[in-house]
Amino acid sequence: FKTLPQLREALAARRQAASQKAKKAKQRQTKTKTAQKPQPPDQKQQEQSKQDQE
């Protein structure tokens, strides 16, 4: 970095990128949480596989 403003800009950009990553991670977590709740088809599939085995 030649000048201090460049260094400041780089740090700011890095901070923004980190915050964006955190936001995306949070969004992913909420998406997976909401997706996990309304999903009882897994049990049906397990029951079907049990019947197939029998």
C-alpha positions as protocol buffer text, in pm:
chain_id: "A"
residue {
  index: 1
  type: PHE
  ca { x: 0 y: 0 z: 0 }
}
residue {
  index: 2
  type: LYS
  ca { x: 154 y: 328 z: -110 }
}
residue {
  index: 3
  type: THR
  ca { x: -77 y: 564 z: 73 }
}
residue {
  index: 4
  type: LEU
  ca { x: -277 y: 552 z: 394 }
}
residue {
  index: 5
  type: PRO
  ca { x: -615 y: 612 z: 220 }
}
residue {
  index: 6
  type: GLN
  ca { x: -555 y: 300 z: 8 }
}
residue {
  index: 7
  type: LEU
  ca { x: -490 y: 98 z: 320 }
}
residue {
  index: 8
  type: ARG
  ca { x: -806 y: 236 z: 480 }
}
residue {
  index: 9
  type: GLU
  ca { x: -1006 y: 149 z: 167 }
}
residue {
  index: 10
  type: ALA
  ca { x: -865 y: -202 z: 163 }
}
residue {
  index: 11
  type: LEU
  ca { x: -952 y: -253 z: 528 }
}
residue {
  index: 12
  type: ALA
  ca { x: -1303 y: -119 z: 471 }
}
residue {
  index: 13
  type: ALA
  ca { x: -1352 y: -347 z: 171 }
}
residue {
  index: 14
  type: ARG
  ca { x: -1231 y: -645 z: 371 }
}
residue {
  index: 15
  type: ARG
  ca { x: -1466 y: -556 z: 656 }
}
residue {
  index: 16
  type: GLN
  ca { x: -1759 y: -523 z: 414 }
}
residue {
  index: 17
  type: ALA
  ca { x: -1679 y: -859 z: 258 }
}
residue {
  index: 18
  type: ALA
  ca { x: -1664 y: -1020 z: 603 }
}
residue {
  index: 19
  type: SER
  ca { x: -1999 y: -869 z: 704 }
}
residue {
  index: 20
  type: GLN
  ca { x: -2155 y: -982 z: 376 }
}
residue {
  index: 21
  type: LYS
  ca { x: -2024 y: -1335 z: 437 }
}
residue {
  index: 22
  type: ALA
  ca { x: -2173 y: -1329 z: 787 }
}
residue {
  index: 23
  type: LYS
  ca { x: -2508 y: -1209 z: 649 }
}
residue {
  index: 24
  type: LYS
  ca { x: -2509 y: -1485 z: 388 }
}
residue {
  index: 25
  type: ALA
  ca { x: -2421 y: -1743 z: 652 }
}
residue {
  index: 26
  type: LYS
  ca { x: -2707 y: -1620 z: 874 }
}
residue {
  index: 27
  type: GLN
  ca { x: -2948 y: -1633 z: 579 }
}
residue {
  index: 28
  type: ARG
  ca { x: -2834 y: -1987 z: 504 }
}
residue {
  index: 29
  type: GLN
  ca { x: -2889 y: -2089 z: 866 }
}
residue {
  index: 30
  type: THR
  ca { x: -3240 y: -1944 z: 871 }
}
residue {
  index: 31
  type: LYS
  ca { x: -3316 y: -2110 z: 536 }
}
residue {
  index: 32
  type: THR
  ca { x: -3204 y: -2451 z: 661 }
}
residue {
  index: 33
  type: LYS
  ca { x: -3396 y: -2403 z: 988 }
}
residue {
  index: 34
  type: THR
  ca { x: -3720 y: -2315 z: 809 }
}
residue {
  index: 35
  type: ALA
  ca { x: -3664 y: -2597 z: 560 }
}
residue {
  index: 36
  type: GLN
  ca { x: -3606 y: -2853 z: 836 }
}
residue {
  index: 37
  type: LYS
  ca { x: -3926 y: -2776 z: 1031 }
}
residue {
  index: 38
  type: PRO
  ca { x: -4199 y: -2861 z: 778 }
}
residue {
  index: 39
  type: GLN
  ca { x: -4055 y: -3189 z: 652 }
}
residue {
  index: 40
  type: PRO
  ca { x: -4223 y: -3513 z: 766 }
}
residue {
  index: 41
  type: PRO
  ca { x: -4179 y: -3686 z: 426 }
}
residue {
  index: 42
  type: ASP
  ca { x: -3851 y: -3831 z: 555 }
}
residue {
  index: 43
  type: GLN
  ca { x: -4045 y: -4048 z: 800 }
}
residue {
  index: 44
  type: LYS
  ca { x: -4273 y: -4173 z: 521 }
}
residue {
  index: 45
  type: GLN
  ca { x: -3970 y: -4264 z: 312 }
}
residue {
  index: 46
  type: GLN
  ca { x: -3818 y: -4450 z: 607 }
}
residue {
  index: 47
  type: GLU
  ca { x: -4144 y: -4643 z: 660 }
}
residue {
  index: 48
  type: GLN
  ca { x: -4154 y: -4735 z: 291 }
}
residue {
  index: 49
  type: SER
  ca { x: -3796 y: -4859 z: 302 }
}
residue {
  index: 50
  type: LYS
  ca { x: -3882 y: -5070 z: 610 }
}
residue {
  index: 51
  type: GLN
  ca { x: -4174 y: -5227 z: 425 }
}
residue {
  index: 52
  type: ASP
  ca { x: -3948 y: -5296 z: 127 }
}
residue {
  index: 53
  type: GLN
  ca { x: -3699 y: -5470 z: 352 }
}
residue {
  index: 54
  type: GLU
  ca { x: -3972 y: -5687 z: 506 }
}
